[in-house]
């Protein structure tokens, strides 16, 4: 990979070198994402919720960028974990308060 980077900087790059470089970079990205996911799944529930809310807050500033598809796919990855909790909160917020029968 280092050799490919040196070749890219020198201007002597063939398409075969570029394919190898991008393939290596994609594999590195996949391994890093898998490691982060495994690390995240190993946490206890309160810590996972804290990390999830920090992730949402960190993703918010990205909404004004031109990469709207990437931003929405990040949100789709974030929200399913808390979807039922959000549904429950929304349902209880719309119901009238329960009163004890007399």
PDB file of N, CA and C in Angstrom:
ATOM      1  N   UNK A   1       0.822  -1.177   0.000  1.00  0.00           N
ATOM      2  CA  UNK A   1       0.000   0.000   0.000  1.00  0.00           C
ATOM      3  C   UNK A   1       0.874   1.251   0.000  1.00  0.00           C
ATOM      4  N   UNK A   2       1.931   1.227   0.782  1.00  0.00           N
ATOM      5  CA  UNK A   2       2.851   2.371   0.817  1.00  0.00           C
ATOM      6  C   UNK A   2       3.470   2.600  -0.560  1.00  0.00           C
ATOM      7  N   UNK A   3       3.796   1.512  -1.234  1.00  0.00           N
ATOM      8  CA  UNK A   3       4.380   1.626  -2.577  1.00  0.00           C
ATOM      9  C   UNK A   3       3.388   2.297  -3.527  1.00  0.00           C
ATOM     10  N   UNK A   4       2.121   1.942  -3.412  1.00  0.00           N
ATOM     11  CA  UNK A   4       1.093   2.534  -4.267  1.00  0.00           C
ATOM     12  C   UNK A   4       0.963   4.026  -3.996  1.00  0.00           C
ATOM     13  N   UNK A   5       1.031   4.411  -2.730  1.00  0.00           N
ATOM     14  CA  UNK A   5       0.953   5.837  -2.398  1.00  0.00           C
ATOM     15  C   UNK A   5       2.144   6.588  -2.978  1.00  0.00           C
ATOM     16  N   UNK A   6       3.335   5.982  -2.878  1.00  0.00           N
ATOM     17  CA  UNK A   6       4.520   6.640  -3.449  1.00  0.00           C
ATOM     18  C   UNK A   6       4.366   6.796  -4.951  1.00  0.00           C
ATOM     19  N   UNK A   7       3.860   5.749  -5.613  1.00  0.00           N
ATOM     20  CA  UNK A   7       3.652   5.820  -7.057  1.00  0.00           C
ATOM     21  C   UNK A   7       2.613   6.883  -7.411  1.00  0.00           C
ATOM     22  N   UNK A   8       1.573   6.979  -6.613  1.00  0.00           N
ATOM     23  CA  UNK A   8       0.536   7.981  -6.877  1.00  0.00           C
ATOM     24  C   UNK A   8       1.108   9.385  -6.768  1.00  0.00           C
ATOM     25  N   UNK A   9       1.987   9.603  -5.800  1.00  0.00           N
ATOM     26  CA  UNK A   9       2.596  10.917  -5.634  1.00  0.00           C
ATOM     27  C   UNK A   9       3.591  11.225  -6.742  1.00  0.00           C
ATOM     28  N   UNK A  10       4.219  10.205  -7.297  1.00  0.00           N
ATOM     29  CA  UNK A  10       5.222  10.436  -8.334  1.00  0.00           C
ATOM     30  C   UNK A  10       4.595  10.645  -9.712  1.00  0.00           C
ATOM     31  N   UNK A  11       3.335  10.302  -9.869  1.00  0.00           N
ATOM     32  CA  UNK A  11       2.679  10.477 -11.160  1.00  0.00           C
ATOM     33  C   UNK A  11       2.790   9.264 -12.066  1.00  0.00           C
ATOM     34  N   UNK A  12       3.463   8.203 -11.634  1.00  0.00           N
ATOM     35  CA  UNK A  12       3.639   6.991 -12.450  1.00  0.00           C
ATOM     36  C   UNK A  12       2.622   5.935 -12.024  1.00  0.00           C
ATOM     37  N   UNK A  13       1.372   6.206 -12.212  1.00  0.00           N
ATOM     38  CA  UNK A  13       0.333   5.310 -11.700  1.00  0.00           C
ATOM     39  C   UNK A  13      -0.424   4.680 -12.857  1.00  0.00           C
ATOM     40  N   UNK A  14      -0.568   3.366 -12.798  1.00  0.00           N
ATOM     41  CA  UNK A  14      -1.410   2.679 -13.778  1.00  0.00           C
ATOM     42  C   UNK A  14      -2.757   2.405 -13.127  1.00  0.00           C
ATOM     43  N   UNK A  15      -3.737   2.051 -13.930  1.00  0.00           N
ATOM     44  CA  UNK A  15      -5.059   1.769 -13.374  1.00  0.00           C
ATOM     45  C   UNK A  15      -5.010   0.566 -12.439  1.00  0.00           C
ATOM     46  N   UNK A  16      -4.110  -0.374 -12.709  1.00  0.00           N
ATOM     47  CA  UNK A  16      -3.990  -1.556 -11.853  1.00  0.00           C
ATOM     48  C   UNK A  16      -3.525  -1.154 -10.451  1.00  0.00           C
ATOM     49  N   UNK A  17      -2.577  -0.224 -10.375  1.00  0.00           N
ATOM     50  CA  UNK A  17      -2.125   0.251  -9.068  1.00  0.00           C
ATOM     51  C   UNK A  17      -3.256   0.938  -8.321  1.00  0.00           C
ATOM     52  N   UNK A  18      -4.033   1.735  -9.042  1.00  0.00           N
ATOM     53  CA  UNK A  18      -5.135   2.439  -8.387  1.00  0.00           C
ATOM     54  C   UNK A  18      -6.192   1.475  -7.874  1.00  0.00           C
ATOM     55  N   UNK A  19      -6.503   0.443  -8.642  1.00  0.00           N
ATOM     56  CA  UNK A  19      -7.486  -0.548  -8.197  1.00  0.00           C
ATOM     57  C   UNK A  19      -7.000  -1.215  -6.918  1.00  0.00           C
ATOM     58  N   UNK A  20      -5.730  -1.581  -6.874  1.00  0.00           N
ATOM     59  CA  UNK A  20      -5.173  -2.192  -5.664  1.00  0.00           C
ATOM     60  C   UNK A  20      -5.228  -1.255  -4.481  1.00  0.00           C
ATOM     61  N   UNK A  21      -4.927   0.011  -4.713  1.00  0.00           N
ATOM     62  CA  UNK A  21      -4.938   1.001  -3.636  1.00  0.00           C
ATOM     63  C   UNK A  21      -6.345   1.165  -3.066  1.00  0.00           C
ATOM     64  N   UNK A  22      -7.334   1.352  -3.945  1.00  0.00           N
ATOM     65  CA  UNK A  22      -8.697   1.547  -3.461  1.00  0.00           C
ATOM     66  C   UNK A  22      -9.256   0.288  -2.820  1.00  0.00           C
ATOM     67  N   UNK A  23      -8.874  -0.869  -3.335  1.00  0.00           N
ATOM     68  CA  UNK A  23      -9.322  -2.135  -2.743  1.00  0.00           C
ATOM     69  C   UNK A  23      -8.793  -2.249  -1.316  1.00  0.00           C
ATOM     70  N   UNK A  24      -7.501  -1.928  -1.125  1.00  0.00           N
ATOM     71  CA  UNK A  24      -6.916  -1.974   0.222  1.00  0.00           C
ATOM     72  C   UNK A  24      -7.596  -0.976   1.150  1.00  0.00           C
ATOM     73  N   UNK A  25      -7.833   0.230   0.655  1.00  0.00           N
ATOM     74  CA  UNK A  25      -8.474   1.248   1.482  1.00  0.00           C
ATOM     75  C   UNK A  25      -9.889   0.835   1.869  1.00  0.00           C
ATOM     76  N   UNK A  26     -10.629   0.241   0.945  1.00  0.00           N
ATOM     77  CA  UNK A  26     -11.993  -0.208   1.251  1.00  0.00           C
ATOM     78  C   UNK A  26     -11.977  -1.323   2.292  1.00  0.00           C
ATOM     79  N   UNK A  27     -11.036  -2.241   2.170  1.00  0.00           N
ATOM     80  CA  UNK A  27     -10.942  -3.327   3.155  1.00  0.00           C
ATOM     81  C   UNK A  27     -10.606  -2.766   4.528  1.00  0.00           C
ATOM     82  N   UNK A  28      -9.686  -1.798   4.577  1.00  0.00           N
ATOM     83  CA  UNK A  28      -9.354  -1.181   5.863  1.00  0.00           C
ATOM     84  C   UNK A  28     -10.580  -0.526   6.477  1.00  0.00           C
ATOM     85  N   UNK A  29     -11.348   0.169   5.656  1.00  0.00           N
ATOM     86  CA  UNK A  29     -12.553   0.826   6.142  1.00  0.00           C
ATOM     87  C   UNK A  29     -13.558  -0.196   6.670  1.00  0.00           C
ATOM     88  N   UNK A  30     -13.738  -1.294   5.945  1.00  0.00           N
ATOM     89  CA  UNK A  30     -14.671  -2.335   6.396  1.00  0.00           C
ATOM     90  C   UNK A  30     -14.227  -2.951   7.713  1.00  0.00           C
ATOM     91  N   UNK A  31     -12.930  -3.233   7.849  1.00  0.00           N
ATOM     92  CA  UNK A  31     -12.426  -3.813   9.095  1.00  0.00           C
ATOM     93  C   UNK A  31     -12.595  -2.846  10.259  1.00  0.00           C
ATOM     94  N   UNK A  32     -12.326  -1.550  10.016  1.00  0.00           N
ATOM     95  CA  UNK A  32     -12.479  -0.568  11.096  1.00  0.00           C
ATOM     96  C   UNK A  32     -13.934  -0.457  11.519  1.00  0.00           C
ATOM     97  N   UNK A  33     -14.852  -0.450  10.542  1.00  0.00           N
ATOM     98  CA  UNK A  33     -16.280  -0.380  10.888  1.00  0.00           C
ATOM     99  C   UNK A  33     -16.730  -1.621  11.654  1.00  0.00           C
ATOM    100  N   UNK A  34     -16.254  -2.779  11.228  1.00  0.00           N
ATOM    101  CA  UNK A  34     -16.619  -4.021  11.929  1.00  0.00           C
ATOM    102  C   UNK A  34     -16.090  -4.003  13.357  1.00  0.00           C
ATOM    103  N   UNK A  35     -14.867  -3.524  13.543  1.00  0.00           N
ATOM    104  CA  UNK A  35     -14.286  -3.463  14.888  1.00  0.00           C
ATOM    105  C   UNK A  35     -15.064  -2.491  15.766  1.00  0.00           C
ATOM    106  N   UNK A  36     -15.448  -1.333  15.203  1.00  0.00           N
ATOM    107  CA  UNK A  36     -16.231  -0.371  15.976  1.00  0.00           C
ATOM    108  C   UNK A  36     -17.593  -0.950  16.351  1.00  0.00           C
ATOM    109  N   UNK A  37     -18.227  -1.679  15.417  1.00  0.00           N
ATOM    110  CA  UNK A  37     -19.533  -2.263  15.699  1.00  0.00           C
ATOM    111  C   UNK A  37     -19.426  -3.299  16.813  1.00  0.00           C
ATOM    112  N   UNK A  38     -18.405  -4.155  16.744  1.00  0.00           N
ATOM    113  CA  UNK A  38     -18.225  -5.170  17.784  1.00  0.00           C
ATOM    114  C   UNK A  38     -17.944  -4.527  19.129  1.00  0.00           C
ATOM    115  N   UNK A  39     -17.154  -3.466  19.128  1.00  0.00           N
ATOM    116  CA  UNK A  39     -16.867  -2.753  20.369  1.00  0.00           C
ATOM    117  C   UNK A  39     -18.150  -2.150  20.930  1.00  0.00           C
ATOM    118  N   UNK A  40     -18.957  -1.563  20.053  1.00  0.00           N
ATOM    119  CA  UNK A  40     -20.199  -0.928  20.474  1.00  0.00           C
ATOM    120  C   UNK A  40     -21.180  -1.952  21.028  1.00  0.00           C
ATOM    121  N   UNK A  41     -21.272  -3.130  20.396  1.00  0.00           N
ATOM    122  CA  UNK A  41     -22.203  -4.158  20.855  1.00  0.00           C
ATOM    123  C   UNK A  41     -21.773  -4.762  22.186  1.00  0.00           C
ATOM    124  N   UNK A  42     -20.493  -4.680  22.519  1.00  0.00           N
ATOM    125  CA  UNK A  42     -20.009  -5.243  23.770  1.00  0.00           C
ATOM    126  C   UNK A  42     -20.293  -4.375  24.981  1.00  0.00           C
ATOM    127  N   UNK A  43     -20.779  -3.173  24.779  1.00  0.00           N
ATOM    128  CA  UNK A  43     -21.035  -2.269  25.902  1.00  0.00           C
ATOM    129  C   UNK A  43     -22.357  -2.605  26.575  1.00  0.00           C
ATOM    130  N   UNK A  44     -22.504  -2.151  27.816  1.00  0.00           N
ATOM    131  CA  UNK A  44     -23.790  -2.341  28.481  1.00  0.00           C
ATOM    132  C   UNK A  44     -24.791  -1.300  27.960  1.00  0.00           C
ATOM    133  N   UNK A  45     -26.062  -1.504  28.255  1.00  0.00           N
ATOM    134  CA  UNK A  45     -27.130  -0.702  27.637  1.00  0.00           C
ATOM    135  C   UNK A  45     -27.024   0.803  27.921  1.00  0.00           C
ATOM    136  N   UNK A  46     -26.836   1.261  29.174  1.00  0.00           N
ATOM    137  CA  UNK A  46     -26.747   2.721  29.389  1.00  0.00           C
ATOM    138  C   UNK A  46     -25.580   3.354  28.634  1.00  0.00           C
ATOM    139  N   UNK A  47     -24.450   2.650  28.604  1.00  0.00           N
ATOM    140  CA  UNK A  47     -23.295   3.189  27.887  1.00  0.00           C
ATOM    141  C   UNK A  47     -23.567   3.238  26.386  1.00  0.00           C
ATOM    142  N   UNK A  48     -24.265   2.231  25.874  1.00  0.00           N
ATOM    143  CA  UNK A  48     -24.601   2.195  24.451  1.00  0.00           C
ATOM    144  C   UNK A  48     -25.557   3.338  24.097  1.00  0.00           C
ATOM    145  N   UNK A  49     -26.540   3.598  24.972  1.00  0.00           N
ATOM    146  CA  UNK A  49     -27.477   4.701  24.724  1.00  0.00           C
ATOM    147  C   UNK A  49     -26.755   6.037  24.734  1.00  0.00           C
ATOM    148  N   UNK A  50     -25.806   6.193  25.670  1.00  0.00           N
ATOM    149  CA  UNK A  50     -25.027   7.427  25.734  1.00  0.00           C
ATOM    150  C   UNK A  50     -24.223   7.617  24.454  1.00  0.00           C
ATOM    151  N   UNK A  51     -23.582   6.536  24.004  1.00  0.00           N
ATOM    152  CA  UNK A  51     -22.788   6.603  22.778  1.00  0.00           C
ATOM    153  C   UNK A  51     -23.681   6.902  21.582  1.00  0.00           C
ATOM    154  N   UNK A  52     -24.878   6.319  21.579  1.00  0.00           N
ATOM    155  CA  UNK A  52     -25.803   6.543  20.465  1.00  0.00           C
ATOM    156  C   UNK A  52     -26.252   7.997  20.413  1.00  0.00           C
ATOM    157  N   UNK A  53     -26.566   8.582  21.576  1.00  0.00           N
ATOM    158  CA  UNK A  53     -26.998   9.980  21.574  1.00  0.00           C
ATOM    159  C   UNK A  53     -25.852  10.896  21.184  1.00  0.00           C
ATOM    160  N   UNK A  54     -24.622  10.574  21.590  1.00  0.00           N
ATOM    161  CA  UNK A  54     -23.468  11.377  21.178  1.00  0.00           C
ATOM    162  C   UNK A  54     -23.279  11.272  19.674  1.00  0.00           C
ATOM    163  N   UNK A  55     -23.524  10.092  19.120  1.00  0.00           N
ATOM    164  CA  UNK A  55     -23.384   9.881  17.687  1.00  0.00           C
ATOM    165  C   UNK A  55     -24.394  10.744  16.926  1.00  0.00           C
ATOM    166  N   UNK A  56     -25.633  10.796  17.440  1.00  0.00           N
ATOM    167  CA  UNK A  56     -26.665  11.607  16.798  1.00  0.00           C
ATOM    168  C   UNK A  56     -26.275  13.080  16.839  1.00  0.00           C
ATOM    169  N   UNK A  57     -25.814  13.557  18.003  1.00  0.00           N
ATOM    170  CA  UNK A  57     -25.404  14.956  18.130  1.00  0.00           C
ATOM    171  C   UNK A  57     -24.237  15.252  17.203  1.00  0.00           C
ATOM    172  N   UNK A  58     -23.300  14.313  17.092  1.00  0.00           N
ATOM    173  CA  UNK A  58     -22.146  14.519  16.219  1.00  0.00           C
ATOM    174  C   UNK A  58     -22.548  14.525  14.750  1.00  0.00           C
ATOM    175  N   UNK A  59     -23.587  13.789  14.396  1.00  0.00           N
ATOM    176  CA  UNK A  59     -24.017  13.716  12.998  1.00  0.00           C
ATOM    177  C   UNK A  59     -24.839  14.929  12.585  1.00  0.00           C
ATOM    178  N   UNK A  60     -25.428  15.633  13.558  1.00  0.00           N
ATOM    179  CA  UNK A  60     -26.299  16.756  13.230  1.00  0.00           C
ATOM    180  C   UNK A  60     -25.640  17.837  12.369  1.00  0.00           C
ATOM    181  N   UNK A  61     -24.420  18.291  12.675  1.00  0.00           N
ATOM    182  CA  UNK A  61     -23.831  19.357  11.851  1.00  0.00           C
ATOM    183  C   UNK A  61     -23.626  18.963  10.393  1.00  0.00           C
ATOM    184  N   UNK A  62     -23.692  17.684  10.076  1.00  0.00           N
ATOM    185  CA  UNK A  62     -23.472  17.238   8.703  1.00  0.00           C
ATOM    186  C   UNK A  62     -24.667  17.505   7.797  1.00  0.00           C
ATOM    187  N   UNK A  63     -25.810  17.863   8.372  1.00  0.00           N
ATOM    188  CA  UNK A  63     -27.033  17.945   7.568  1.00  0.00           C
ATOM    189  C   UNK A  63     -26.975  19.043   6.517  1.00  0.00           C
ATOM    190  N   UNK A  64     -26.161  20.074   6.732  1.00  0.00           N
ATOM    191  CA  UNK A  64     -26.127  21.154   5.752  1.00  0.00           C
ATOM    192  C   UNK A  64     -25.148  20.878   4.616  1.00  0.00           C
ATOM    193  N   UNK A  65     -24.412  19.786   4.706  1.00  0.00           N
ATOM    194  CA  UNK A  65     -23.446  19.473   3.660  1.00  0.00           C
ATOM    195  C   UNK A  65     -24.137  18.942   2.414  1.00  0.00           C
ATOM    196  N   UNK A  66     -23.381  18.827   1.351  1.00  0.00           N
ATOM    197  CA  UNK A  66     -23.959  18.378   0.088  1.00  0.00           C
ATOM    198  C   UNK A  66     -24.172  16.867   0.046  1.00  0.00           C
ATOM    199  N   UNK A  67     -23.691  16.134   1.053  1.00  0.00           N
ATOM    200  CA  UNK A  67     -23.809  14.678   1.042  1.00  0.00           C
ATOM    201  C   UNK A  67     -25.070  14.253   1.785  1.00  0.00           C
ATOM    202  N   UNK A  68     -26.212  14.642   1.281  1.00  0.00           N
ATOM    203  CA  UNK A  68     -27.472  14.351   1.977  1.00  0.00           C
ATOM    204  C   UNK A  68     -27.750  12.858   2.039  1.00  0.00           C
ATOM    205  N   UNK A  69     -27.350  12.105   1.025  1.00  0.00           N
ATOM    206  CA  UNK A  69     -27.607  10.663   1.009  1.00  0.00           C
ATOM    207  C   UNK A  69     -26.811   9.986   2.109  1.00  0.00           C
ATOM    208  N   UNK A  70     -25.540  10.351   2.241  1.00  0.00           N
ATOM    209  CA  UNK A  70     -24.709   9.759   3.293  1.00  0.00           C
ATOM    210  C   UNK A  70     -25.250  10.134   4.664  1.00  0.00           C
ATOM    211  N   UNK A  71     -25.704  11.378   4.821  1.00  0.00           N
ATOM    212  CA  UNK A  71     -26.244  11.820   6.102  1.00  0.00           C
ATOM    213  C   UNK A  71     -27.504  11.042   6.446  1.00  0.00           C
ATOM    214  N   UNK A  72     -28.407  10.863   5.487  1.00  0.00           N
ATOM    215  CA  UNK A  72     -29.639  10.136   5.781  1.00  0.00           C
ATOM    216  C   UNK A  72     -29.352   8.665   6.063  1.00  0.00           C
ATOM    217  N   UNK A  73     -28.357   8.081   5.392  1.00  0.00           N
ATOM    218  CA  UNK A  73     -28.054   6.681   5.668  1.00  0.00           C
ATOM    219  C   UNK A  73     -27.439   6.536   7.053  1.00  0.00           C
ATOM    220  N   UNK A  74     -26.693   7.556   7.520  1.00  0.00           N
ATOM    221  CA  UNK A  74     -26.180   7.526   8.899  1.00  0.00           C
ATOM    222  C   UNK A  74     -27.351   7.528   9.869  1.00  0.00           C
ATOM    223  N   UNK A  75     -28.341   8.364   9.616  1.00  0.00           N
ATOM    224  CA  UNK A  75     -29.496   8.411  10.504  1.00  0.00           C
ATOM    225  C   UNK A  75     -30.259   7.097  10.481  1.00  0.00           C
ATOM    226  N   UNK A  76     -30.354   6.468   9.328  1.00  0.00           N
ATOM    227  CA  UNK A  76     -31.045   5.191   9.255  1.00  0.00           C
ATOM    228  C   UNK A  76     -30.300   4.128  10.044  1.00  0.00           C
ATOM    229  N   UNK A  77     -28.968   4.237  10.130  1.00  0.00           N
ATOM    230  CA  UNK A  77     -28.205   3.286  10.940  1.00  0.00           C
ATOM    231  C   UNK A  77     -28.371   3.587  12.417  1.00  0.00           C
ATOM    232  N   UNK A  78     -28.530   4.856  12.760  1.00  0.00           N
ATOM    233  CA  UNK A  78     -28.615   5.245  14.167  1.00  0.00           C
ATOM    234  C   UNK A  78     -29.992   4.921  14.741  1.00  0.00           C
ATOM    235  N   UNK A  79     -31.045   5.266  14.027  1.00  0.00           N
ATOM    236  CA  UNK A  79     -32.375   5.243  14.605  1.00  0.00           C
ATOM    237  C   UNK A  79     -32.988   3.868  14.859  1.00  0.00           C
ATOM    238  N   UNK A  80     -32.728   2.827  14.076  1.00  0.00           N
ATOM    239  CA  UNK A  80     -33.424   1.567  14.349  1.00  0.00           C
ATOM    240  C   UNK A  80     -33.215   1.029  15.758  1.00  0.00           C
ATOM    241  N   UNK A  81     -32.072   1.284  16.359  1.00  0.00           N
ATOM    242  CA  UNK A  81     -31.825   0.777  17.708  1.00  0.00           C
ATOM    243  C   UNK A  81     -32.780   1.393  18.719  1.00  0.00           C
ATOM    244  N   UNK A  82     -33.192   2.623  18.498  1.00  0.00           N
ATOM    245  CA  UNK A  82     -34.063   3.307  19.450  1.00  0.00           C
ATOM    246  C   UNK A  82     -35.481   3.488  18.914  1.00  0.00           C
ATOM    247  N   UNK A  83     -35.808   2.832  17.819  1.00  0.00           N
ATOM    248  CA  UNK A  83     -37.095   3.071  17.160  1.00  0.00           C
ATOM    249  C   UNK A  83     -38.281   2.759  18.071  1.00  0.00           C
ATOM    250  N   UNK A  84     -38.260   1.582  18.741  1.00  0.00           N
ATOM    251  CA  UNK A  84     -39.398   1.211  19.578  1.00  0.00           C
ATOM    252  C   UNK A  84     -39.538   2.146  20.762  1.00  0.00           C
ATOM    253  N   UNK A  85     -38.410   2.585  21.294  1.00  0.00           N
ATOM    254  CA  UNK A  85     -38.455   3.519  22.409  1.00  0.00           C
ATOM    255  C   UNK A  85     -39.093   4.836  21.965  1.00  0.00           C
ATOM    256  N   UNK A  86     -38.748   5.286  20.767  1.00  0.00           N
ATOM    257  CA  UNK A  86     -39.330   6.522  20.244  1.00  0.00           C
ATOM    258  C   UNK A  86     -40.824   6.352  19.980  1.00  0.00           C
ATOM    259  N   UNK A  87     -41.212   5.205  19.429  1.00  0.00           N
ATOM    260  CA  UNK A  87     -42.638   4.950  19.198  1.00  0.00           C
ATOM    261  C   UNK A  87     -43.409   4.996  20.515  1.00  0.00           C
ATOM    262  N   UNK A  88     -42.852   4.358  21.544  1.00  0.00           N
ATOM    263  CA  UNK A  88     -43.525   4.310  22.834  1.00  0.00           C
ATOM    264  C   UNK A  88     -43.660   5.713  23.423  1.00  0.00           C
ATOM    265  N   UNK A  89     -42.586   6.505  23.360  1.00  0.00           N
ATOM    266  CA  UNK A  89     -42.634   7.868  23.887  1.00  0.00           C
ATOM    267  C   UNK A  89     -43.662   8.704  23.138  1.00  0.00           C
ATOM    268  N   UNK A  90     -43.714   8.558  21.822  1.00  0.00           N
ATOM    269  CA  UNK A  90     -44.675   9.328  21.027  1.00  0.00           C
ATOM    270  C   UNK A  90     -46.103   8.915  21.364  1.00  0.00           C
ATOM    271  N   UNK A  91     -46.328   7.620  21.533  1.00  0.00           N
ATOM    272  CA  UNK A  91     -47.675   7.132  21.839  1.00  0.00           C
ATOM    273  C   UNK A  91     -48.128   7.614  23.210  1.00  0.00           C
ATOM    274  N   UNK A  92     -47.250   7.540  24.199  1.00  0.00           N
ATOM    275  CA  UNK A  92     -47.636   7.970  25.547  1.00  0.00           C
ATOM    276  C   UNK A  92     -47.804   9.482  25.620  1.00  0.00           C
ATOM    277  N   UNK A  93     -47.091  10.218  24.791  1.00  0.00           N
ATOM    278  CA  UNK A  93     -47.224  11.676  24.800  1.00  0.00           C
ATOM    279  C   UNK A  93     -48.553  12.120  24.197  1.00  0.00           C
ATOM    280  N   UNK A  94     -49.086  11.348  23.271  1.00  0.00           N
ATOM    281  CA  UNK A  94     -50.343  11.742  22.617  1.00  0.00           C
ATOM    282  C   UNK A  94     -51.578  11.266  23.370  1.00  0.00           C
ATOM    283  N   UNK A  95     -51.423  10.294  24.264  1.00  0.00           N
ATOM    284  CA  UNK A  95     -52.571   9.798  25.026  1.00  0.00           C
ATOM    285  C   UNK A  95     -52.914  10.770  26.151  1.00  0.00           C
ATOM    286  N   UNK A  96     -54.202  10.907  26.469  1.00  0.00           N
ATOM    287  CA  UNK A  96     -54.565  11.754  27.615  1.00  0.00           C
ATOM    288  C   UNK A  96     -54.091  11.087  28.906  1.00  0.00           C
ATOM    289  N   UNK A  97     -53.795  11.873  29.923  1.00  0.00           N
ATOM    290  CA  UNK A  97     -53.320  11.270  31.180  1.00  0.00           C
ATOM    291  C   UNK A  97     -54.394  10.377  31.792  1.00  0.00           C
ATOM    292  N   UNK A  98     -53.970   9.262  32.360  1.00  0.00           N
ATOM    293  CA  UNK A  98     -54.917   8.324  32.977  1.00  0.00           C
ATOM    294  C   UNK A  98     -55.268   8.811  34.378  1.00  0.00           C
ATOM    295  N   UNK A  99     -56.531   8.729  34.692  1.00  0.00           N
ATOM    296  CA  UNK A  99     -56.979   9.123  36.030  1.00  0.00           C
ATOM    297  C   UNK A  99     -57.463   7.888  36.773  1.00  0.00           C
ATOM    298  N   UNK A 100     -57.244   7.903  38.033  1.00  0.00           N
ATOM    299  CA  UNK A 100     -57.711   6.783  38.849  1.00  0.00           C
ATOM    300  C   UNK A 100     -59.233   6.819  38.938  1.00  0.00           C
ATOM    301  N   UNK A 101     -59.848   5.674  38.829  1.00  0.00           N
ATOM    302  CA  UNK A 101     -61.316   5.626  38.931  1.00  0.00           C
ATOM    303  C   UNK A 101     -61.727   5.841  40.384  1.00  0.00           C
ATOM    304  N   UNK A 102     -62.843   6.525  40.570  1.00  0.00           N
ATOM    305  CA  UNK A 102     -63.282   6.850  41.937  1.00  0.00           C
ATOM    306  C   UNK A 102     -64.274   5.859  42.470  1.00  0.00           C
TER     307      UNK A 102
END
